[in-house]
Tab-separated table of C-alpha atoms and ligand atoms in Angstrom:
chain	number	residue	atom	x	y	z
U	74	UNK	CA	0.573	-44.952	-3.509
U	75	UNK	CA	4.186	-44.276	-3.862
U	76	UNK	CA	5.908	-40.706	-3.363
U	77	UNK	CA	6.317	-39.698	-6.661
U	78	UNK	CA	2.503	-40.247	-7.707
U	79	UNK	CA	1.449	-38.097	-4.742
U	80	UNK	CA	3.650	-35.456	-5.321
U	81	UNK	CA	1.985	-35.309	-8.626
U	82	UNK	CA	-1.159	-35.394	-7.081
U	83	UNK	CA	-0.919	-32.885	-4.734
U	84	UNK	CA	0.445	-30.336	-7.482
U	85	UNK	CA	-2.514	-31.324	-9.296
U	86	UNK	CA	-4.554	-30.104	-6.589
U	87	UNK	CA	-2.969	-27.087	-5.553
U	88	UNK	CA	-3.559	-26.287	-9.598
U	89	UNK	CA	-6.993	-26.902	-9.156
U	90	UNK	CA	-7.496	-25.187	-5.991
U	91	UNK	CA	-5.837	-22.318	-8.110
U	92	UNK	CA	-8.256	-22.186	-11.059
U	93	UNK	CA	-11.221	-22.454	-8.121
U	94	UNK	CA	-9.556	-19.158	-6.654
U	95	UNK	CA	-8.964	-17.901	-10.275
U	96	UNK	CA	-12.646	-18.465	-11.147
U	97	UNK	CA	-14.460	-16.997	-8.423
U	98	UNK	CA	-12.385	-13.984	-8.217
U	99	UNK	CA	-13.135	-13.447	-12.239
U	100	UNK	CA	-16.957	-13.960	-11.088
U	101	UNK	CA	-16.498	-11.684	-8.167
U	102	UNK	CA	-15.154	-8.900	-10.107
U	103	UNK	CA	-17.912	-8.575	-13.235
U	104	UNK	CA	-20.337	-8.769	-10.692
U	105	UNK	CA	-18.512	-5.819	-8.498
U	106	UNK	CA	-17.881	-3.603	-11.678
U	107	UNK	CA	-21.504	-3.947	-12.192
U	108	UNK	CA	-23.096	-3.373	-9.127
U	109	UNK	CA	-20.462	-0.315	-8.188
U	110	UNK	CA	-22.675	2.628	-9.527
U	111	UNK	CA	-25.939	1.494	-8.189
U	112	UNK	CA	-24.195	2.155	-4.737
U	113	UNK	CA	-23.913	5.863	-5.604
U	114	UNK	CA	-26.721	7.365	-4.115
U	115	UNK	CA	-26.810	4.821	-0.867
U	116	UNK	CA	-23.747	6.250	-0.194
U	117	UNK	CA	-24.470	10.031	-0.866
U	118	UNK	CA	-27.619	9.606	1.391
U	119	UNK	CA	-25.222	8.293	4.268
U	120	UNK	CA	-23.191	11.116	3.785
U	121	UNK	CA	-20.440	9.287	2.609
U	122	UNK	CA	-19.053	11.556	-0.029
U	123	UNK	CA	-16.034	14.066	-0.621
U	124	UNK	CA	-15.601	17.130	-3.235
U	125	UNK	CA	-13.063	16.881	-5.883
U	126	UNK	CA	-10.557	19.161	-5.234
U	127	UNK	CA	-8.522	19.629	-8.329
U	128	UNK	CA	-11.708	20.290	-10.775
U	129	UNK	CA	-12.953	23.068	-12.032
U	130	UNK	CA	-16.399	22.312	-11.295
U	131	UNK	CA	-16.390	21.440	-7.607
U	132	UNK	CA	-18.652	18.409	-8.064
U	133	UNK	CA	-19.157	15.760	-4.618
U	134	UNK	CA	-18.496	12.487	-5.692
U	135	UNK	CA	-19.388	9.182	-2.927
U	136	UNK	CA	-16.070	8.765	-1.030
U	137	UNK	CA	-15.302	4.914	0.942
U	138	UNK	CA	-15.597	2.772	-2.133
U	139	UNK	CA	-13.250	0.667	-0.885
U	140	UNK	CA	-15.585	-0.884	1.925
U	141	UNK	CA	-17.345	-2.232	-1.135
U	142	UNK	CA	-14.092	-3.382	-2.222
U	143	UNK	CA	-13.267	-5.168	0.679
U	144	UNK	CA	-16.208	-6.596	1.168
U	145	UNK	CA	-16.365	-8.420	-1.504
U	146	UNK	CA	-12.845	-9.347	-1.254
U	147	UNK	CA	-14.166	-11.057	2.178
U	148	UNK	CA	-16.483	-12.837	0.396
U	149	UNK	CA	-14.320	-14.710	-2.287
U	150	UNK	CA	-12.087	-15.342	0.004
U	151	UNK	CA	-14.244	-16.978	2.873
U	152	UNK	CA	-16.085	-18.744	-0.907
U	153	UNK	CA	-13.183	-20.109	-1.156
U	154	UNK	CA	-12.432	-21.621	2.214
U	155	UNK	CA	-14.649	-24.838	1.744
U	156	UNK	CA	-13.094	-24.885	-1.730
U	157	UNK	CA	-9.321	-24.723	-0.677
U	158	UNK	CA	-10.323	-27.757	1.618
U	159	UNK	CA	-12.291	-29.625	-0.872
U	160	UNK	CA	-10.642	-32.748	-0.662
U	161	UNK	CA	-10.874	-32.986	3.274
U	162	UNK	CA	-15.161	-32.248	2.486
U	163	UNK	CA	-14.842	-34.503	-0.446
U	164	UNK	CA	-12.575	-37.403	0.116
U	165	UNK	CA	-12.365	-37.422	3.893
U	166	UNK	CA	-8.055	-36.223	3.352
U	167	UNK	CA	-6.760	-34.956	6.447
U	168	UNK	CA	-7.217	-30.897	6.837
U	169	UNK	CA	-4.018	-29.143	7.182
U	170	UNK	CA	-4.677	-27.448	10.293
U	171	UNK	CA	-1.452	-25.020	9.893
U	172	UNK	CA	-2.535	-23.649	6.399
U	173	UNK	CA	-5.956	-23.191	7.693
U	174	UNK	CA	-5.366	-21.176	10.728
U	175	UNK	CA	-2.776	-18.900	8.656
U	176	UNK	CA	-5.520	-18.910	5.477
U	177	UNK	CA	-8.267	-17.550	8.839
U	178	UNK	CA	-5.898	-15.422	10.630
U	179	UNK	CA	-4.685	-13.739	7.168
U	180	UNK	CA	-8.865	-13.083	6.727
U	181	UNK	CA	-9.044	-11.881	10.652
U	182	UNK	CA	-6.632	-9.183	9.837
U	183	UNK	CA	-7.401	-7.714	7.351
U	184	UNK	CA	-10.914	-8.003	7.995
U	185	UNK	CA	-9.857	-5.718	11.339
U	186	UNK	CA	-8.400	-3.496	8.926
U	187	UNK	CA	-11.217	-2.774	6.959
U	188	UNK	CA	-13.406	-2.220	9.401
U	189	UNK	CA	-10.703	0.095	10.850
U	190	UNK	CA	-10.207	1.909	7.869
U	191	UNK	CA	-14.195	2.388	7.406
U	192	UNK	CA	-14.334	3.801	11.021
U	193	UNK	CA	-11.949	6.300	9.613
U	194	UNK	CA	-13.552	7.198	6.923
U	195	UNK	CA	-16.763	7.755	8.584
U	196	UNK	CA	-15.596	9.187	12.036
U	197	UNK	CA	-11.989	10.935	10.842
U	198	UNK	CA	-9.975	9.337	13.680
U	199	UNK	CA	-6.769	11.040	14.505
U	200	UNK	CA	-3.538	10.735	13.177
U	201	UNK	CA	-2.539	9.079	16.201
U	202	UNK	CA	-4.971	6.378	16.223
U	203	UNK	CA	-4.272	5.755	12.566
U	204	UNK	CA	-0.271	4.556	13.613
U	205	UNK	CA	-1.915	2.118	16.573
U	206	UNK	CA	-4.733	0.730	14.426
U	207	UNK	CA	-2.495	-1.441	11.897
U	208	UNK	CA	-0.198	-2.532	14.763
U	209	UNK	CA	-3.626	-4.050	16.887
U	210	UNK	CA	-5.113	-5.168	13.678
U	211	UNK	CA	-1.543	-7.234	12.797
U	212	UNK	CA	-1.989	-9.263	16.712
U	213	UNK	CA	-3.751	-12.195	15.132
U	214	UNK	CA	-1.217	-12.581	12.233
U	215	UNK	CA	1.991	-12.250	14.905
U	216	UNK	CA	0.749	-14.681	17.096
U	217	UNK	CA	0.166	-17.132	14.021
U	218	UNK	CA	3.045	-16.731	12.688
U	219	UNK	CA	4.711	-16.762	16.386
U	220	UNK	CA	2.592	-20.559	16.752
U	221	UNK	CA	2.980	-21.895	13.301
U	222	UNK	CA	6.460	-20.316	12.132
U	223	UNK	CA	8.554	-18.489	14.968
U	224	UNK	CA	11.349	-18.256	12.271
U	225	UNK	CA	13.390	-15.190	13.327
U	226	UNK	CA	16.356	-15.579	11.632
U	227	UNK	CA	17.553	-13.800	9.046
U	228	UNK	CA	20.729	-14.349	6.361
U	229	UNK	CA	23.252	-11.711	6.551
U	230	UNK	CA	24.019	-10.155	3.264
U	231	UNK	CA	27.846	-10.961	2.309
U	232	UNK	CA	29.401	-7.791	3.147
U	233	UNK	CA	28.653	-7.836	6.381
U	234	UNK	CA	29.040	-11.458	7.367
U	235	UNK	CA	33.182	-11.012	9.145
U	236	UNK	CA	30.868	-9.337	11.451
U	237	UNK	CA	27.292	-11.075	12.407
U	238	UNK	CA	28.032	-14.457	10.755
U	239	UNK	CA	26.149	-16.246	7.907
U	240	UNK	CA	22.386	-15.978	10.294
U	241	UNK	CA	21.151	-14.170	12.622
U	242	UNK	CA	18.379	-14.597	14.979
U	243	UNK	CA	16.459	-11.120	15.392
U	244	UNK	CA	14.536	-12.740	17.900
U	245	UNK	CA	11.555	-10.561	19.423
U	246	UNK	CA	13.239	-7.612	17.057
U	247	UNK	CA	12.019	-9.489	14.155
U	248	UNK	CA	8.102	-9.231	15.609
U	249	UNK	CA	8.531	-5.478	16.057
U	250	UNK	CA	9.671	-5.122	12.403
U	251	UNK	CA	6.902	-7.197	11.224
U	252	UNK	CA	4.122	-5.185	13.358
U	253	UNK	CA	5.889	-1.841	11.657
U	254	UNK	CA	5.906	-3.089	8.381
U	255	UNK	CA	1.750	-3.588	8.684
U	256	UNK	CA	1.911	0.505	9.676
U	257	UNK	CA	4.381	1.289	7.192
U	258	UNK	CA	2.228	-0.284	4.377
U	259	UNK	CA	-1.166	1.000	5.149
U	260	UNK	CA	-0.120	4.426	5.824
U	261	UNK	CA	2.270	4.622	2.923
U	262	UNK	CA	-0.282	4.112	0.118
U	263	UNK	CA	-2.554	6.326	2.325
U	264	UNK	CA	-0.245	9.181	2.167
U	265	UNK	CA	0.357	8.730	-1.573
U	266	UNK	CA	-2.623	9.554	-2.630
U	267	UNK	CA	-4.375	12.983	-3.850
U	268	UNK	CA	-4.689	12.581	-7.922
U	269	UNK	CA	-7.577	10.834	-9.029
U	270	UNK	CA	-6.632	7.380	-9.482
U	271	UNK	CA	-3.311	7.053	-7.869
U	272	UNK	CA	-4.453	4.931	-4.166
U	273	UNK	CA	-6.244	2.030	-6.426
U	274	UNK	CA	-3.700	2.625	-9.322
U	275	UNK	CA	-0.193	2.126	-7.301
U	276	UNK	CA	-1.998	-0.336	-5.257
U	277	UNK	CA	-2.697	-2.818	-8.191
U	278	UNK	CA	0.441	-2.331	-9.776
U	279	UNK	CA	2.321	-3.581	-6.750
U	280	UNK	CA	-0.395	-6.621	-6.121
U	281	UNK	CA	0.308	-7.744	-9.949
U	282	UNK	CA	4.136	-7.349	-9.034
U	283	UNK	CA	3.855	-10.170	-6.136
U	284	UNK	CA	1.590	-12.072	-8.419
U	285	UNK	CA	4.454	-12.262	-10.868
U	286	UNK	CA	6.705	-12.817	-8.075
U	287	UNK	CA	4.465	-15.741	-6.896
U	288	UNK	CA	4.453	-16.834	-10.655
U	289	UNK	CA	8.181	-16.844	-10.742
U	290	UNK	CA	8.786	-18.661	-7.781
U	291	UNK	CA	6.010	-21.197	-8.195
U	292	UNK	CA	8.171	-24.289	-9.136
U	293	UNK	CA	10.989	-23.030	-6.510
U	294	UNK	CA	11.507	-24.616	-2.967
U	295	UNK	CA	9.177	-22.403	-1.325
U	296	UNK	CA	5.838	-23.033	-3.710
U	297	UNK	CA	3.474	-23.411	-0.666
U	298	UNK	CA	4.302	-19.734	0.481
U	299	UNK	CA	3.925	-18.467	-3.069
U	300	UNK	CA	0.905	-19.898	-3.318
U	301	UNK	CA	-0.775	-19.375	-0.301
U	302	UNK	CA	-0.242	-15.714	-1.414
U	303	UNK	CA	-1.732	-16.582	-4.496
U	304	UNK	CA	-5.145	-17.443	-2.602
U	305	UNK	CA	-4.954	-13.876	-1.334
U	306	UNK	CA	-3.810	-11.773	-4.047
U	307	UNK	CA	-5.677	-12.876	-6.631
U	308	UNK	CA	-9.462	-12.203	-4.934
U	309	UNK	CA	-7.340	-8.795	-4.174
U	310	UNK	CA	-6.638	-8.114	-8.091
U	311	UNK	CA	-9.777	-9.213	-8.669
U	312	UNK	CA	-11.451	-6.546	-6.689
U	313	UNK	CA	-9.629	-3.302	-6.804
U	314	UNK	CA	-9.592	-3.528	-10.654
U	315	UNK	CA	-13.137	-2.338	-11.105
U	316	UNK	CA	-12.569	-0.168	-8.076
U	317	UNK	CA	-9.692	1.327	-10.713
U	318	UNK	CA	-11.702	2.097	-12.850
U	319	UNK	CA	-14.162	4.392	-11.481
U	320	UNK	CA	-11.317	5.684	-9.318
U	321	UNK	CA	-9.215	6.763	-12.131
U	322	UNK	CA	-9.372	9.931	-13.551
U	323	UNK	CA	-12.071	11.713	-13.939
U	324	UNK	CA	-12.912	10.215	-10.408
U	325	UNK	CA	-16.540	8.604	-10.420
U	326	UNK	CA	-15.933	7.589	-6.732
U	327	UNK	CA	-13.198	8.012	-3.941
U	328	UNK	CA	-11.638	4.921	-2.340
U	329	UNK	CA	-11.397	6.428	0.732
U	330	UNK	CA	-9.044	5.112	3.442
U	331	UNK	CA	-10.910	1.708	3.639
U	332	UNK	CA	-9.417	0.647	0.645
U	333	UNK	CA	-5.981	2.032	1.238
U	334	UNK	CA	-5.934	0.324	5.237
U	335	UNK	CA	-6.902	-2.738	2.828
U	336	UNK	CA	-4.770	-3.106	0.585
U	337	UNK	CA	-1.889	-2.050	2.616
U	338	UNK	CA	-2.858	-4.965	5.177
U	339	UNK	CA	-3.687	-7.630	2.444
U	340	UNK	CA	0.389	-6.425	1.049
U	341	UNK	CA	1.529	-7.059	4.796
U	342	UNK	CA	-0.438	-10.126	5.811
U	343	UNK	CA	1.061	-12.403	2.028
U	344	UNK	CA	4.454	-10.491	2.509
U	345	UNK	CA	4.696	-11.866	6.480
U	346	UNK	CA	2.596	-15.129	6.044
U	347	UNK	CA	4.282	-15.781	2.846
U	348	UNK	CA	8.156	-15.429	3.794
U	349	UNK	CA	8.706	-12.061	1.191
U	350	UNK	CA	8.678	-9.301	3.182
U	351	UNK	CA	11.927	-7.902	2.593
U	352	UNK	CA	11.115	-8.479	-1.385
U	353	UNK	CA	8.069	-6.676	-0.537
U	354	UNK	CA	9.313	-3.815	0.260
U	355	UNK	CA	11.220	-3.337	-2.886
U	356	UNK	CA	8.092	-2.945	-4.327
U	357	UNK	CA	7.536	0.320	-2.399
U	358	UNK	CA	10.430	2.589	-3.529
U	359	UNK	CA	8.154	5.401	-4.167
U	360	UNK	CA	6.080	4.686	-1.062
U	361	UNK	CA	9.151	4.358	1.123
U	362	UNK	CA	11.096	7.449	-0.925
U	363	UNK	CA	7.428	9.576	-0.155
U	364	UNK	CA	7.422	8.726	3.202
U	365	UNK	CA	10.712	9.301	3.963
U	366	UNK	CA	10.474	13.127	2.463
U	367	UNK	CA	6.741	13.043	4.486
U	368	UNK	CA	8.603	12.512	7.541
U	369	UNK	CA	9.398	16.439	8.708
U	370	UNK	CA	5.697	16.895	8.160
U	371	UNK	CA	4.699	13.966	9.757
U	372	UNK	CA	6.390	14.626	12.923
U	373	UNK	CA	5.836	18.241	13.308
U	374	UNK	CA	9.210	19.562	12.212
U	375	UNK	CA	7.454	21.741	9.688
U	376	UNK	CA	3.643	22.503	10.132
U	377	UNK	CA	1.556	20.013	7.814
U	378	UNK	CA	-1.872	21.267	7.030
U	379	UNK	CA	-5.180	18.799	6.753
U	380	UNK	CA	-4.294	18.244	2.418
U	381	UNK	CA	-1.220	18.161	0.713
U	382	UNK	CA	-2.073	17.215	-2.403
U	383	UNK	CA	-1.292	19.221	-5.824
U	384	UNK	CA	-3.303	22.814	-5.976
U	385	UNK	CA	-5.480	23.139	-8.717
U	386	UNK	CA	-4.968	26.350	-11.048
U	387	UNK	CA	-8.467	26.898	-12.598
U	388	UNK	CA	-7.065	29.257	-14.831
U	389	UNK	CA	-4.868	26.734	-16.733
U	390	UNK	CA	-6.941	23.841	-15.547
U	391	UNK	CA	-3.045	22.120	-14.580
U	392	UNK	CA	-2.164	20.302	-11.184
U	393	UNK	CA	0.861	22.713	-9.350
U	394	UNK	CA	3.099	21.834	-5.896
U	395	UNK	CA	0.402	23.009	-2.766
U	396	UNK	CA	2.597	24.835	-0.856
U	397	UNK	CA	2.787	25.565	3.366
U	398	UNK	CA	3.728	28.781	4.931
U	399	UNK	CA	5.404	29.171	8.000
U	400	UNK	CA	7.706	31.838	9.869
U	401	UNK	CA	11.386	31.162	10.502
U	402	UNK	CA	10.933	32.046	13.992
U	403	UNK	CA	8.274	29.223	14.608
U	404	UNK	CA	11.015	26.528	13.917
U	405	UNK	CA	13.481	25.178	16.190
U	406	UNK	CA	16.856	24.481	15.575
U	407	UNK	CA	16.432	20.350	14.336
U	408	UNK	CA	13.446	22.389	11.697
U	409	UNK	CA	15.552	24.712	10.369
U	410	UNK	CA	18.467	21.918	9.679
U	411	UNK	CA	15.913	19.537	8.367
U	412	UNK	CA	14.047	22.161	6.516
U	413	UNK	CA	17.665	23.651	5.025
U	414	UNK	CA	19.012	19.680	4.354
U	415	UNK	CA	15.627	19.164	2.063
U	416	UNK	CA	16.260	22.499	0.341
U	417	UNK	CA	19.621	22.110	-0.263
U	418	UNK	CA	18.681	18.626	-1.898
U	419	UNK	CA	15.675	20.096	-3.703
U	420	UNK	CA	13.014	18.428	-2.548
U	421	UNK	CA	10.959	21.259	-2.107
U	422	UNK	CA	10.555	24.039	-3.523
U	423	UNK	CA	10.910	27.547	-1.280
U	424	UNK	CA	10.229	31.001	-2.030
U	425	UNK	CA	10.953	33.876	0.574
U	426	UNK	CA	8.475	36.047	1.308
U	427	UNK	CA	10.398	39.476	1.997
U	428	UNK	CA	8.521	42.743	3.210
U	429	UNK	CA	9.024	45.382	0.533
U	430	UNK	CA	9.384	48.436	3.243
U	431	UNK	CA	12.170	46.948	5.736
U	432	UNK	CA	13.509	44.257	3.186
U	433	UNK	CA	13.239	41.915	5.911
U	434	UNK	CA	12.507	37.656	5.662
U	435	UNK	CA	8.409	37.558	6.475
U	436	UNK	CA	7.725	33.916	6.121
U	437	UNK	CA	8.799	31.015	4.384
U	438	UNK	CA	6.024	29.682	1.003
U	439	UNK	CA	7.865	25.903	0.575
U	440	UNK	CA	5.683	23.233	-1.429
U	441	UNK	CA	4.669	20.018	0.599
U	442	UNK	CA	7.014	17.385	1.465
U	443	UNK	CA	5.390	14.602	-0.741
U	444	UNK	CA	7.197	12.944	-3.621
U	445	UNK	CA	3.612	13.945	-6.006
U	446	UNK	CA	5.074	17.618	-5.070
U	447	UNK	CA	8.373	17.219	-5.893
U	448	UNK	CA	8.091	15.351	-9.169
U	449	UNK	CA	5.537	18.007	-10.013
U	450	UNK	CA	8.496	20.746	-9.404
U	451	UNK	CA	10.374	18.882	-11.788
U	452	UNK	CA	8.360	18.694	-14.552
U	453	UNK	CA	6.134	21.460	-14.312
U	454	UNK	CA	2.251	22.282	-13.538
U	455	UNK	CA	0.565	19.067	-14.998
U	456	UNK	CA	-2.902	17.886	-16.166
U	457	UNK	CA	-3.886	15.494	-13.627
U	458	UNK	CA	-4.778	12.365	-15.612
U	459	UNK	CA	-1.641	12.905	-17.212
U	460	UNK	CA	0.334	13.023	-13.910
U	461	UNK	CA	-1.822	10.121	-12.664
U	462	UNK	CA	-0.431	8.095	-15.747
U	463	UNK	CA	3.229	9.394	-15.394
U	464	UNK	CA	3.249	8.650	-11.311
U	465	UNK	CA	1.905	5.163	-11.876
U	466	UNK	CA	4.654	4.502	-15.058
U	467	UNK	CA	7.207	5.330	-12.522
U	468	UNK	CA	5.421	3.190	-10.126
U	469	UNK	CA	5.778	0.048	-12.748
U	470	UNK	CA	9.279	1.088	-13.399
U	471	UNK	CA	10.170	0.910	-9.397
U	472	UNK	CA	8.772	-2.426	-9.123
U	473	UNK	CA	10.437	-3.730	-12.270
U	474	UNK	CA	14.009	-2.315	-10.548
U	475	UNK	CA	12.511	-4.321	-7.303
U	476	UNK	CA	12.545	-7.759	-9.754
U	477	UNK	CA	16.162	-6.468	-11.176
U	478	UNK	CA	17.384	-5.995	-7.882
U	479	UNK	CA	16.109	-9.159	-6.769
U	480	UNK	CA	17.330	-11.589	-8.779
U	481	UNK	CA	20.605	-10.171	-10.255
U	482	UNK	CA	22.041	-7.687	-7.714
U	483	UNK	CA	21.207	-9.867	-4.681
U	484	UNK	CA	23.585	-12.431	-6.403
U	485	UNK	CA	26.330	-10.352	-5.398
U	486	UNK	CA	25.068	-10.160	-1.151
U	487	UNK	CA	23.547	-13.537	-0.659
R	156	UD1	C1	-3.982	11.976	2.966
R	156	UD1	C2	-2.794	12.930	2.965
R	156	UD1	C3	-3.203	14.337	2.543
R	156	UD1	C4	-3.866	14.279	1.186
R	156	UD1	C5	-5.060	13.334	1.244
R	156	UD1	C6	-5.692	13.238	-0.123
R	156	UD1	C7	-0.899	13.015	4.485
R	156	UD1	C8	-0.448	13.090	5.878
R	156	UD1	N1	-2.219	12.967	4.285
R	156	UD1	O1	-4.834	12.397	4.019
R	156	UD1	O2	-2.075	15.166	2.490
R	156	UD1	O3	-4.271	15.551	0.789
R	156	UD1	O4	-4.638	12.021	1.695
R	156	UD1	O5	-5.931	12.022	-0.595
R	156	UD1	O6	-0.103	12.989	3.561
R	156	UD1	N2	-9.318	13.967	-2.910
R	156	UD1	C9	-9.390	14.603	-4.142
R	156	UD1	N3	-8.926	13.932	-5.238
R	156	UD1	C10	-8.409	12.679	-5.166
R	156	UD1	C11	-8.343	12.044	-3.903
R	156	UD1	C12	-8.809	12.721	-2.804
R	156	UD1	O7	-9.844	15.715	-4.246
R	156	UD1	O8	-8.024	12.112	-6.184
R	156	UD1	C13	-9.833	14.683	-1.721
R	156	UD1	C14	-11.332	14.576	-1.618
R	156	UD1	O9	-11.837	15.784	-1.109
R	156	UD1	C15	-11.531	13.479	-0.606
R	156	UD1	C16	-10.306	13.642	0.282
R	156	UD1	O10	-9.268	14.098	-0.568
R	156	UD1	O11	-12.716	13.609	0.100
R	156	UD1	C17	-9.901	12.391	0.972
R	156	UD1	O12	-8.902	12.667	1.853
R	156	UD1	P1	-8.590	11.642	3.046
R	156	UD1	O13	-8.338	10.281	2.497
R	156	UD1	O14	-9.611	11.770	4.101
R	156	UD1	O15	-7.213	12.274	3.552
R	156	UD1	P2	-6.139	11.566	4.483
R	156	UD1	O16	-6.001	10.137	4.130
R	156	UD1	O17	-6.394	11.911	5.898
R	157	MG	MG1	-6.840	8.884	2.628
């Protein structure tokens, strides 16, 4: 067979293989929205189950969906193992070792992940353990992409090329930022999160926005990537869609941090594995913008108590900024410039507390650092489906900046 027939061929094939991924994942998910509710008292008995904060009624709803989720995400995806390979079982062609062991180490990790997550959920590890967790559960994808790949070297963006060249080789560097960027996006969708809907909502909206991305760059030079992400993204799709929809508001059922550790890993494992991770990111800006107002909380600049999602007002029945108090004198000097740098910006919003006899500074009332806090600041005491709907608009809007800034404003650095 010449070249040019094989080449043909093997696009057929990959098409194929596609339509085999496409198909079970469509199968996977009717039979997933179906079976979701009969779950609901298996998991109540188990204890598995949260109240919903921000209702008037305060109702318990079955919390760790996600593990439901993820399971069957683990079962399309190992389905479709003998059928990605069908023409090694079929026809005797040779088995591409190198996709399979990146296809099975993608699968190990976030496998670990979900399992991780589920411990969580069901023994409420510490904050701690949550940071080491992703970074252990990422090992298997390193080392395969240390055995099969080992490309470290990055292009420098024009600007700054008099200075570090046209490459440069990040070396061990570049594992480190890979084994962060499997923290990063597990605990970012984790952290945005507290409005009915918002965890499985932002989390689809940024899986369809690689699936375009894959889409786009399917006839480019780098189709195998694209659609090796495509094996993983679309049993992902497939599965937090009816998750979604009993997620969204008025919650039927939490997803609990199973499904974010999940979906944060599956984003990390086809954004490493598949050469996008820096594209990836883009797709974050409000992750990476809430984490980076999260941070003084985070790291114990200013006190951050167990929830900081929107209070409820029961009297108005609208979502307000939850707020933290907290005395001046309890903050050291890097607090008090943090806390006065965010203030002056307006993140947050702060309100003095001053004792009426001695007119002196009691304590401090500021709302949370969290980006669902400060947009509700902005606009005013919402109804939560409503802010559910605006956060995840703004969430399609960020990722359609991320395909702006991809392919017209990197024209002017690359
Ligand atoms: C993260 C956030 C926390 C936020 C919480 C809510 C950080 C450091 N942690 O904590 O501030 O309050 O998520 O998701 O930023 N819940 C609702 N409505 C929802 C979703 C959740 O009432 O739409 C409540 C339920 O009681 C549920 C609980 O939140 O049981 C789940 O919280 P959990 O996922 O355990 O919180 P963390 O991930 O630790
Ligand atoms: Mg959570």
């Amino acid at each position: 067979m010449d070249l040019a027939s094989y080449l043909a061929d093997e696009k057929l094939s990959q098409t194929i293989r596609l339509f085999l991924n496409l198909a079970i994942s469509i199968a996977g998910s009717i039979i997933l929205y179906k079976i979701m509710p009969k779950f609901k008292d298996v998991f109540m008995r188990a204890d598995l189950k949260g109240t919903d904060l921000s209702k008037k009624e305060k109702v318990q709803i079955p919390e760790a969906y996600g593990v439901i989720c993820g399971a069957f995400f683990l079962i399309i995806t190992f389905i479709f193992i003998p059928l990605r390979f069908y023409e090694t079982l079929a026809f005797n062609k040779e088995l591409s070792h190198h996709q399979f062991i990146e296809y099975l180490a993608a699968l190990l990790s976030i496998a670990c992940m979900i399992f991780l997550g589920f411990a969580d959920d069901v023994l409420d590890l510490k904050w701690r353990d949550k940071l080491l967790l992703p970074t252990v559960a990422s090992l298997p994808l390193l080392m395969v992409y240390f055995a099969n790949i080992n490309s470290t070297t990055i292009i420098v963006p024009y600007p700054l090329r008099p200075w570090l060249g046209y490459a440069l080789n990040l070396g061990f560097l570049y594992y480190i930022y890979m084994g962060m960027l499997a923290v990063f996006c597990t605990n970012a969708i984790n952290i945005y999160a507290g409005v009915n809907g918002i965890e499985a909502g932002q989390s689809l909206v940024i899986a369809c926005s690689v699936l375009i991305s894959n889409i786009i760059e399917f006839n480019g030079p780098f189709r195998d990537n694209h659609i090796f992400s495509m094996y993983l993204i679309i049993p992902f799709i497939a599965c937090s869609f009816p998750l979604f929809i009993y997620n969204k508001y008025p919650s039927r059922v939490f997803v609990g941090d199973t499904f974010c550790y999940f979906a944060g890993m599956t984003f990390a494992v086809v954004g490493i594995l598949g050469h996008f991770s820096k594209f990836l990111l883009l797709f974050f800006i409000p992750q990476i913008f809430n984490f980076l107002l999260s941070v003084p909380q985070l790291f114990k600049f200013i006190p951050c108590p167990r929830h900081r999602m929107p209070k409820y007002n029961p009297v108005t029945d609208l979502l307000e900024p939850s707020v933290v108090q907290f005395y001046d004198k309890d903050l050291s000097k890097l607090s008090k410039l943090i806390f006065k740098l965010f203030r002056m910006l307006k993140f947050i919003k702060v309100t003095e507390k001053i004792d009426e006899k001695n007119k002196k500074l009691v304590c401090y009332e500021s709302s949370n650092f969290t980006i669902i806090n400060f947009y509700l600041t902005i606009v005013g005491p919402t109804r939560e489906g409503i802010l559910t709907k605006q956060l995840l608009i703004l969430q399609v809007v960020c990722c359609f900046i991320a395909f702006m800034i991809r392919y017209q404003l990197s024209k002017l650095f690359y």
